[in-house]
PDB file of C-alpha atoms in Angstrom:
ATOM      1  CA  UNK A   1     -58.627-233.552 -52.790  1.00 60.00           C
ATOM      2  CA  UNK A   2     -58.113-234.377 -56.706  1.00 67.00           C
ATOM      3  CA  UNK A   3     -57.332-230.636 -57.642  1.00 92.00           C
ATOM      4  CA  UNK A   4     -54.770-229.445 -60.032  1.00 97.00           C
ATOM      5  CA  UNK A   5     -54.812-225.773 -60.237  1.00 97.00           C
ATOM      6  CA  UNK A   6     -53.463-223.178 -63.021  1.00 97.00           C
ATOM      7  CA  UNK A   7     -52.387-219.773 -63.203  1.00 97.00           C
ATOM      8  CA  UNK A   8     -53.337-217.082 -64.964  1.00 97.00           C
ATOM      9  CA  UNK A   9     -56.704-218.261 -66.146  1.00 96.00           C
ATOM     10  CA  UNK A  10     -55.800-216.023 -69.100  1.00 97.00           C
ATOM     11  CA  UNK A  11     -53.133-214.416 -70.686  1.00 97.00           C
ATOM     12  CA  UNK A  12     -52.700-212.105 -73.459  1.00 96.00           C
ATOM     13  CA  UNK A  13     -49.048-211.423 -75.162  1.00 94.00           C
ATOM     14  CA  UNK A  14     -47.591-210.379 -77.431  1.00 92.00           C
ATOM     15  CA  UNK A  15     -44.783-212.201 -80.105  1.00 91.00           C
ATOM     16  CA  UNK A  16     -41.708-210.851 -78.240  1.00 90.00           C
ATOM     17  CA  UNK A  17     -42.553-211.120 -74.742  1.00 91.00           C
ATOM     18  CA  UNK A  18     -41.794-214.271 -72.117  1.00 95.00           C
ATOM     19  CA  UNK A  19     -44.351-215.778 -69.685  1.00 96.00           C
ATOM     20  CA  UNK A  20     -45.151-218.263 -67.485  1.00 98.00           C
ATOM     21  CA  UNK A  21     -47.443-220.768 -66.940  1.00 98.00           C
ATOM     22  CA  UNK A  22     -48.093-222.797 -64.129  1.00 98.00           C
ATOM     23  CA  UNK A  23     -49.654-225.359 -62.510  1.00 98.00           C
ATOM     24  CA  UNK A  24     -49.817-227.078 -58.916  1.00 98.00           C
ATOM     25  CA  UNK A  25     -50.935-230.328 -57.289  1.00 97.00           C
ATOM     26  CA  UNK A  26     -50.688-231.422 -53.833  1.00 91.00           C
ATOM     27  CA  UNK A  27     -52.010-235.124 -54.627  1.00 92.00           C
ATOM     28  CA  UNK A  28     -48.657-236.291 -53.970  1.00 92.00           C
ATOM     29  CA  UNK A  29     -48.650-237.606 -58.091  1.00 93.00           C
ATOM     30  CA  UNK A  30     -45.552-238.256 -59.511  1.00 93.00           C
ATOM     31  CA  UNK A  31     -46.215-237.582 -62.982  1.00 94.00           C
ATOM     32  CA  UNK A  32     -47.604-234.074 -64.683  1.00 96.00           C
ATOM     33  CA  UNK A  33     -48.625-233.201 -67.875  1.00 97.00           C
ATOM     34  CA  UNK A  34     -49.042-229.781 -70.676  1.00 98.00           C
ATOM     35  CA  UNK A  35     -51.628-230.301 -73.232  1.00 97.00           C
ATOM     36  CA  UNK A  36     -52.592-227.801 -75.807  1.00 98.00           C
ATOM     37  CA  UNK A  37     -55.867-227.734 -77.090  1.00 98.00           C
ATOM     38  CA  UNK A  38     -57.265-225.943 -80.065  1.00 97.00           C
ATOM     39  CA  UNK A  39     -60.721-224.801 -80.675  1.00 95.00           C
ATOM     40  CA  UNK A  40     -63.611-227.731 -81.493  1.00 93.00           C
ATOM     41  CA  UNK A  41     -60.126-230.212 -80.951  1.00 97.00           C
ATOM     42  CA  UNK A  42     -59.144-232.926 -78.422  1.00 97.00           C
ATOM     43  CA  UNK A  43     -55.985-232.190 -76.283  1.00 97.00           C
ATOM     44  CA  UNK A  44     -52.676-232.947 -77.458  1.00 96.00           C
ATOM     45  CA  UNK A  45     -49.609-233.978 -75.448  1.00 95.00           C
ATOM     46  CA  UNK A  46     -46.938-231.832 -75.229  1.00 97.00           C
ATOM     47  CA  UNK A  47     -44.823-232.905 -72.434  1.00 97.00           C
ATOM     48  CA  UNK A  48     -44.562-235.447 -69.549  1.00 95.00           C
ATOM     49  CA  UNK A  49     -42.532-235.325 -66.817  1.00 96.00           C
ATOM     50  CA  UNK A  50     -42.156-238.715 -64.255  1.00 94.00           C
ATOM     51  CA  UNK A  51     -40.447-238.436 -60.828  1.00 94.00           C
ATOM     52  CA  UNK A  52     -39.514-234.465 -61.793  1.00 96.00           C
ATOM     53  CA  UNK A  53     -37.915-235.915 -65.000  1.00 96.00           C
ATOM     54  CA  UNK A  54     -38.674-235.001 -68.489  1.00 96.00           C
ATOM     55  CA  UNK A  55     -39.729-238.391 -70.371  1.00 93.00           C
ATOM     56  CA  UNK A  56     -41.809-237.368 -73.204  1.00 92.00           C
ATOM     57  CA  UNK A  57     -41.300-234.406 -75.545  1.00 94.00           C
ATOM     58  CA  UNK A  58     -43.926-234.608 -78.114  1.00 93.00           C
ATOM     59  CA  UNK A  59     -41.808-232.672 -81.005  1.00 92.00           C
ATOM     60  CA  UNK A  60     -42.436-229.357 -79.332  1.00 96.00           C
ATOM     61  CA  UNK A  61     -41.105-226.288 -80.752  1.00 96.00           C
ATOM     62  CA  UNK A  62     -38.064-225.015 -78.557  1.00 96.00           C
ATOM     63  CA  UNK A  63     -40.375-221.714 -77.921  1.00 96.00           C
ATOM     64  CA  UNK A  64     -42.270-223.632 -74.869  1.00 98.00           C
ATOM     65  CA  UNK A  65     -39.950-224.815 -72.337  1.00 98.00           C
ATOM     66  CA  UNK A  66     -41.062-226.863 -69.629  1.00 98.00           C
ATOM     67  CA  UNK A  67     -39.939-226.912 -66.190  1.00 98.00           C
ATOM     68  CA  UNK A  68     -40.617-228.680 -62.710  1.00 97.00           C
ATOM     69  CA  UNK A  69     -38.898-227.234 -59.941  1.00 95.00           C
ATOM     70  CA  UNK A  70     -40.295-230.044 -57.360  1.00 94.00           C
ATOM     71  CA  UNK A  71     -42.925-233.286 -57.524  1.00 91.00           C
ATOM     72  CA  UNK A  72     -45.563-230.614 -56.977  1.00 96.00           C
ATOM     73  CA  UNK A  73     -45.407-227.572 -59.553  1.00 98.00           C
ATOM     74  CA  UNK A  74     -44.753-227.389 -63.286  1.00 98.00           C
ATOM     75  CA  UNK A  75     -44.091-224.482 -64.816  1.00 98.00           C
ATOM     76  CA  UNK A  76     -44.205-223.502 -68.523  1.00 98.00           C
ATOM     77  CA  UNK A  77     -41.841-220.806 -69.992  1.00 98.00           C
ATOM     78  CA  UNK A  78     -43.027-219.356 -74.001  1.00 97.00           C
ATOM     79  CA  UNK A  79     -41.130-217.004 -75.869  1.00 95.00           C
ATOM     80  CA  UNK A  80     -41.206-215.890 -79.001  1.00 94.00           C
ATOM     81  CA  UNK A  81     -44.446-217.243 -79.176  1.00 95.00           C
ATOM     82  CA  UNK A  82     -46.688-217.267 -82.749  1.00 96.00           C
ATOM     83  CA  UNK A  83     -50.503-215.997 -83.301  1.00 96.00           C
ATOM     84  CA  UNK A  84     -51.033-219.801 -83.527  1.00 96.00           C
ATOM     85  CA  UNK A  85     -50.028-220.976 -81.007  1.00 97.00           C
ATOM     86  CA  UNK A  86     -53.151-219.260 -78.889  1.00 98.00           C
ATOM     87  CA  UNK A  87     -55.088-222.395 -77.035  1.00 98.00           C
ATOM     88  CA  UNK A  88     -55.988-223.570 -74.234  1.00 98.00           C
ATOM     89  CA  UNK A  89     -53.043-224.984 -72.223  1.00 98.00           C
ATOM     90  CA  UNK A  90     -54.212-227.453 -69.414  1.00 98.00           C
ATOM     91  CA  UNK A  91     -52.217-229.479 -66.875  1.00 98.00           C
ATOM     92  CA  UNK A  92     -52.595-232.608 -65.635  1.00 96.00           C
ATOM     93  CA  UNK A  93     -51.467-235.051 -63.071  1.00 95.00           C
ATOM     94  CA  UNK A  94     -51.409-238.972 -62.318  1.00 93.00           C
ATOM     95  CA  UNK A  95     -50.101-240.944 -59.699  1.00 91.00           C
ATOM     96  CA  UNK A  96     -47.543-242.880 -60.795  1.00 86.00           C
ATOM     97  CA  UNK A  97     -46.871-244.811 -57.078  1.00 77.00           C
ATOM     98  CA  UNK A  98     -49.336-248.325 -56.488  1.00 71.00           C
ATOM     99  CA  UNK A  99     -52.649-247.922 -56.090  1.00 73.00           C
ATOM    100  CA  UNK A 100     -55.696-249.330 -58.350  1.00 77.00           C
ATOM    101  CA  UNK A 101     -55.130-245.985 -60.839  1.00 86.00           C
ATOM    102  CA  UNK A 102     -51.473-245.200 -61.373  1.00 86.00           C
ATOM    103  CA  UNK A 103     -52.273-243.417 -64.764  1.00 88.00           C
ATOM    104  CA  UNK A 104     -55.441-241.806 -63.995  1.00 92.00           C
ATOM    105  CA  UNK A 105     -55.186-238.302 -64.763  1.00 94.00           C
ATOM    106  CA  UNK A 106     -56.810-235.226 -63.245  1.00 95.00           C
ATOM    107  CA  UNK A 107     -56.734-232.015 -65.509  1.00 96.00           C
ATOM    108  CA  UNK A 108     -56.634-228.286 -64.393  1.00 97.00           C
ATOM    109  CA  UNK A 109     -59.110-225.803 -65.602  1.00 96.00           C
ATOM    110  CA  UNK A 110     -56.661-224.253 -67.990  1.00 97.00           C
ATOM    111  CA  UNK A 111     -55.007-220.894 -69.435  1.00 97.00           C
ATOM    112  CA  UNK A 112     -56.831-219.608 -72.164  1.00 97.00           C
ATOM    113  CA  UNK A 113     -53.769-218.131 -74.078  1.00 97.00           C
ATOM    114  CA  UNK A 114     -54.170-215.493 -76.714  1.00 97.00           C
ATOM    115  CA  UNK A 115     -50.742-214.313 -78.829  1.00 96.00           C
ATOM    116  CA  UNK A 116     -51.334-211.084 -80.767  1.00 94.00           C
TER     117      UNK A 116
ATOM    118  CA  UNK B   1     -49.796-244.820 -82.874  1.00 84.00           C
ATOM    119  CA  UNK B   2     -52.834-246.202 -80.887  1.00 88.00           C
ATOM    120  CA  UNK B   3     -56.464-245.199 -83.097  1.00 93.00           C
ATOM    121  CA  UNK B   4     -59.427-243.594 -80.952  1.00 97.00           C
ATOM    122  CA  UNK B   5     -62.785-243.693 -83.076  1.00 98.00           C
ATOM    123  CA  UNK B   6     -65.508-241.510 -81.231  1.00 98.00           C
ATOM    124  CA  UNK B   7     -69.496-241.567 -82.230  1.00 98.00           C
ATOM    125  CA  UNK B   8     -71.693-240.157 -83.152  1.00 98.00           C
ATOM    126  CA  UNK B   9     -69.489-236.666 -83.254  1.00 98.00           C
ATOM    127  CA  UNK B  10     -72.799-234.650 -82.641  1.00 98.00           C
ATOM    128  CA  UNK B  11     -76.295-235.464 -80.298  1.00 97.00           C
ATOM    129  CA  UNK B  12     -78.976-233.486 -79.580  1.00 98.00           C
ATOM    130  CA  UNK B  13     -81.276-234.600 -76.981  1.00 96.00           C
ATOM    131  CA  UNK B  14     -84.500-233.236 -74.944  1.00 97.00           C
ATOM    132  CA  UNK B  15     -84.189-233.283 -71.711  1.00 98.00           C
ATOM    133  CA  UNK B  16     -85.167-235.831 -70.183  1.00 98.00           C
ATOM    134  CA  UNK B  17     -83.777-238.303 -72.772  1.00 98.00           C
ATOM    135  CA  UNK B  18     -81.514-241.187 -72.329  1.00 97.00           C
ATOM    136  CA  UNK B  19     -78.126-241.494 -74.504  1.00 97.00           C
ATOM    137  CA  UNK B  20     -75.543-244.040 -75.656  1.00 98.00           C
ATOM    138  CA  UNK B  21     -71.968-242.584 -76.182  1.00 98.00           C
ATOM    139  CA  UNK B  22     -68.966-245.419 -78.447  1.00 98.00           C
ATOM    140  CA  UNK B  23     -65.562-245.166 -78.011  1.00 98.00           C
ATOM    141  CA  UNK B  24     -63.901-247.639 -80.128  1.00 98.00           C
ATOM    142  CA  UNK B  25     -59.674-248.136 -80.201  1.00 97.00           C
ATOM    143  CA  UNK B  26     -57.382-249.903 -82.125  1.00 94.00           C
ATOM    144  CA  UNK B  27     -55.179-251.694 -79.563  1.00 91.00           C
ATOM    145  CA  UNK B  28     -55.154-253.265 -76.253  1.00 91.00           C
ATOM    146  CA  UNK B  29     -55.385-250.754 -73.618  1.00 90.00           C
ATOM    147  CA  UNK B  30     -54.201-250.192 -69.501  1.00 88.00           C
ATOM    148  CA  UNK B  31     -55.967-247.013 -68.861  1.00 92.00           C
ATOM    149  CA  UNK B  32     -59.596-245.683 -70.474  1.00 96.00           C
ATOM    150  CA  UNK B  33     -61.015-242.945 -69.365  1.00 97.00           C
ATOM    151  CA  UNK B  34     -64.210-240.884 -69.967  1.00 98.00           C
ATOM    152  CA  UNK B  35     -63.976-237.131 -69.656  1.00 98.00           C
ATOM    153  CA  UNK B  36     -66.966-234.097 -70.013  1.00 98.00           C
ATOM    154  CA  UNK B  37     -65.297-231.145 -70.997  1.00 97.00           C
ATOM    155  CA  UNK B  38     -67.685-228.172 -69.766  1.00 92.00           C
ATOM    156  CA  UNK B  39     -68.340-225.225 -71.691  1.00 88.00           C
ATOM    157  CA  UNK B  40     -65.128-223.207 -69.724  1.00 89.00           C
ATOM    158  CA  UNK B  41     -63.138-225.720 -70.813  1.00 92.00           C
ATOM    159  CA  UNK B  42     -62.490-227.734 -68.053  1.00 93.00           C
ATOM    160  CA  UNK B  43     -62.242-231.791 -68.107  1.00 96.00           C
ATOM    161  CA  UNK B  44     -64.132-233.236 -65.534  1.00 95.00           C
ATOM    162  CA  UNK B  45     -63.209-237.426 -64.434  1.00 96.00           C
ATOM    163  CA  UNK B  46     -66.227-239.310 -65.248  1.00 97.00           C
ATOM    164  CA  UNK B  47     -64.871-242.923 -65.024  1.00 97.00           C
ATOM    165  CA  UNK B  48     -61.326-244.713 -65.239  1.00 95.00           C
ATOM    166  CA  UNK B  49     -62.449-247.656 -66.889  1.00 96.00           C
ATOM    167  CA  UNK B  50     -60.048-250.141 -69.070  1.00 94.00           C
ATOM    168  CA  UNK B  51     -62.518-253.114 -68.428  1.00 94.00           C
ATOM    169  CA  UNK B  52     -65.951-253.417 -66.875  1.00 97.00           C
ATOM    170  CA  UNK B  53     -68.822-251.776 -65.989  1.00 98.00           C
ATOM    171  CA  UNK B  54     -69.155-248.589 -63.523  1.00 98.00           C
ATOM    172  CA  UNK B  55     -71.912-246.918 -62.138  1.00 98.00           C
ATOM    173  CA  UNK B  56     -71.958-242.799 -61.046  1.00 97.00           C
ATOM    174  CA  UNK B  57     -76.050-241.859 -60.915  1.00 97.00           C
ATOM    175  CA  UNK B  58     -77.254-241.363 -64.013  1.00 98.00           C
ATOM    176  CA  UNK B  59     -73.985-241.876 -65.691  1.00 98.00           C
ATOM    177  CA  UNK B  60     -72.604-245.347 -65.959  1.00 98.00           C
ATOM    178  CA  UNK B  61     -70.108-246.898 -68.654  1.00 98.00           C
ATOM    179  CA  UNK B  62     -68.887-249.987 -69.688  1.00 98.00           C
ATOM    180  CA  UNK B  63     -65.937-251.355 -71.336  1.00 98.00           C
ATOM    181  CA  UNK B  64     -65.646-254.620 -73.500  1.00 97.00           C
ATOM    182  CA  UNK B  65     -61.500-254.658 -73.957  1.00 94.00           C
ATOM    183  CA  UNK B  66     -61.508-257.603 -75.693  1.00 94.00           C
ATOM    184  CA  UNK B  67     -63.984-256.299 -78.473  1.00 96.00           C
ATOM    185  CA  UNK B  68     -61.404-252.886 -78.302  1.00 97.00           C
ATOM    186  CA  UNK B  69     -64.963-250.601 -77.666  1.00 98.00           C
ATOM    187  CA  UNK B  70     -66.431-248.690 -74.454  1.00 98.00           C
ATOM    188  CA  UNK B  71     -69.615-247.213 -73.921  1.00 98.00           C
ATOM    189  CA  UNK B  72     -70.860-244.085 -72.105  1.00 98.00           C
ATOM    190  CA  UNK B  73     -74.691-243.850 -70.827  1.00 98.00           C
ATOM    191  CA  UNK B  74     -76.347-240.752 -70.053  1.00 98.00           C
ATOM    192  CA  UNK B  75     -79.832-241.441 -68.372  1.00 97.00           C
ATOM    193  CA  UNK B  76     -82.326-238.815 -67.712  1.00 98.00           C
ATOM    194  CA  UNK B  77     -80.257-236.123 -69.711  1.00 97.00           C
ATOM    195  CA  UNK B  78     -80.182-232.554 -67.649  1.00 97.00           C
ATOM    196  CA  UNK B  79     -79.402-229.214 -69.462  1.00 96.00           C
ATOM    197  CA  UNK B  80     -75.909-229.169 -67.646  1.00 95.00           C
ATOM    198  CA  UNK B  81     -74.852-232.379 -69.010  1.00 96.00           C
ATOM    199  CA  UNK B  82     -74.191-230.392 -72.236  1.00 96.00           C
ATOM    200  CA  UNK B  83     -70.761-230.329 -73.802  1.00 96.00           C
ATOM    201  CA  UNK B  84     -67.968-232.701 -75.333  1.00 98.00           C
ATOM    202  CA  UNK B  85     -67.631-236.245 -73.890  1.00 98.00           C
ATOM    203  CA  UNK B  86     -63.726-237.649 -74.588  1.00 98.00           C
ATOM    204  CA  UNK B  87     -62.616-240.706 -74.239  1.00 98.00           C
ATOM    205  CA  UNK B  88     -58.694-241.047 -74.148  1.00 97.00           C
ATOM    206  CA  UNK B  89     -56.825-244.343 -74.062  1.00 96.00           C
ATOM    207  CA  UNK B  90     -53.310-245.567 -73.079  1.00 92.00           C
ATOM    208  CA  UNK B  91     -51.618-248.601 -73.891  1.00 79.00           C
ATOM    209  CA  UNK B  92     -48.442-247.551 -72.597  1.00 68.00           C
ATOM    210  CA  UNK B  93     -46.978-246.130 -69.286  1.00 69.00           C
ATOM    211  CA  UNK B  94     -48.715-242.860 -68.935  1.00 72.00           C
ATOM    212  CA  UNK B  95     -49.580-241.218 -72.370  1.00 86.00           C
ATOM    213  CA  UNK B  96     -53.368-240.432 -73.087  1.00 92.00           C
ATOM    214  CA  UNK B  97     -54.515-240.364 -76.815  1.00 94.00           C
ATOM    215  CA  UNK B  98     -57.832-238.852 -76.890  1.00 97.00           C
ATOM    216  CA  UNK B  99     -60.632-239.238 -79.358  1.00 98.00           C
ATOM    217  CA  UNK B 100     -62.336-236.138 -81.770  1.00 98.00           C
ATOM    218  CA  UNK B 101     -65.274-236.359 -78.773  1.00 98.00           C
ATOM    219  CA  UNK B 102     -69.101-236.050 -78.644  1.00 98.00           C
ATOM    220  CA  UNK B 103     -70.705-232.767 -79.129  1.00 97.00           C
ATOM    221  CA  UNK B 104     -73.701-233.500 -76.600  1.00 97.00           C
ATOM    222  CA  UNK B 105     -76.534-230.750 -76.464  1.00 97.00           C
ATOM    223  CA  UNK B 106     -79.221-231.387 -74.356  1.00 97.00           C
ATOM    224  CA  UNK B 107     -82.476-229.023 -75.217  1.00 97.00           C
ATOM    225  CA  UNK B 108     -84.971-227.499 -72.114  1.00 95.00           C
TER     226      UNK B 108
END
């Protein structure tokens, strides 16, 4: 099984409101991922997190705030959130532990995220 | 930061047609890999490939790390093999740098 799923698939809100995103794998990988990705654009790291810490924060406004409660789930909190930052937010995952592949990385389908 | 030239940017093909996708990169790399990004947006594994050659059916790809360039073949094009090819590249632990991708339309 090399599926990383996301929830919602979309999501609408509005500048003051707070949601969540979030994403699951149960590929036993040690390392997950939050890309944004604009329109007609490649994706762009926002965070990393390795054995449920946070190592790399790409210069991310303090608006998203990432989260992962155990090796399996990330979660991503926005507030406050600007018409510009609508994208598509996808998760990924890598192993991390051994194997042939440590850093190969499986993506989720996404949340399309619109901010009105 | 680690470079990730992509070409051509767009191809249209008939189906049918047979295809040659670059990805060229600026430093020596531990993980390549080749993605197809379908139309809803989801990126789909085609090959973890920092050196060598792979075969998947009518996909295959090979890279030449020494010469810092990989290559992407699409044989016998289908209409669903339409949308953007990425390559993304790591030198480093785990962070991916991806190129601009390949607009690929394939025509009935």
């Amino acid at each position: 099984d090399t599926e990383v799923t996301q929830t919602p698939k979309h999501l609408v809100m509005g500048m003051t409101n707070k949601k969540s995103l979030k994403c699951e794998q149960h590929m036993g990988h040690r390392a997950m991922y939050w890309y944004k990705q604009k329109a007609k654009k490649p994706p762009e790291l926002m965070f990393v997190y390795s054995y449920e810490k946070l190592s790399i924060n790409e210069s991310v406004p303090s608006r998203f705030s990432p989260e992962c409660p155990n090796s399996s789930l990330l979660n991503l909190h926005l507030h406050a959130l600007q018409p510009e930052d609508s994208a598509l937010y996808l998760c990924a995952s890598s192993p991390l532990l051994g194997g042939k592949k440590p850093y190969e990385q499986y993506f989720g389908p996404g949340t399309r995220l619109t901010v009105t | 930061g680690i470079q990730v030239e992509q070409s051509p940017p767009d191809l249209i093909l008939q189906e049918g047609a047979n295809s040659t996708l670059r990805c060229n990169f600026s430093d020596s790399v531990n993980n390549l890999q080749w993605f197809h990004q379908n139309p809803w947006g989801q990126l789909i594994n085609l090959f973890y490939i920092p050196s060598g050659t792979k075969q998947n059916g009518r996909l295959s790809a090979t890279t030449v790390a020494t010469e810092r360039y990989s290559l992407l073949y699409i044989s016998s094009s289908q209409t669903t093999d339409s949308g953007v090819y990425f390559c993304a590249v790591g030198f480093s632990g785990s962070r991916l740098t991806f190129g601009e991708g390949t607009q690929l339309t394939v025509n009935p």
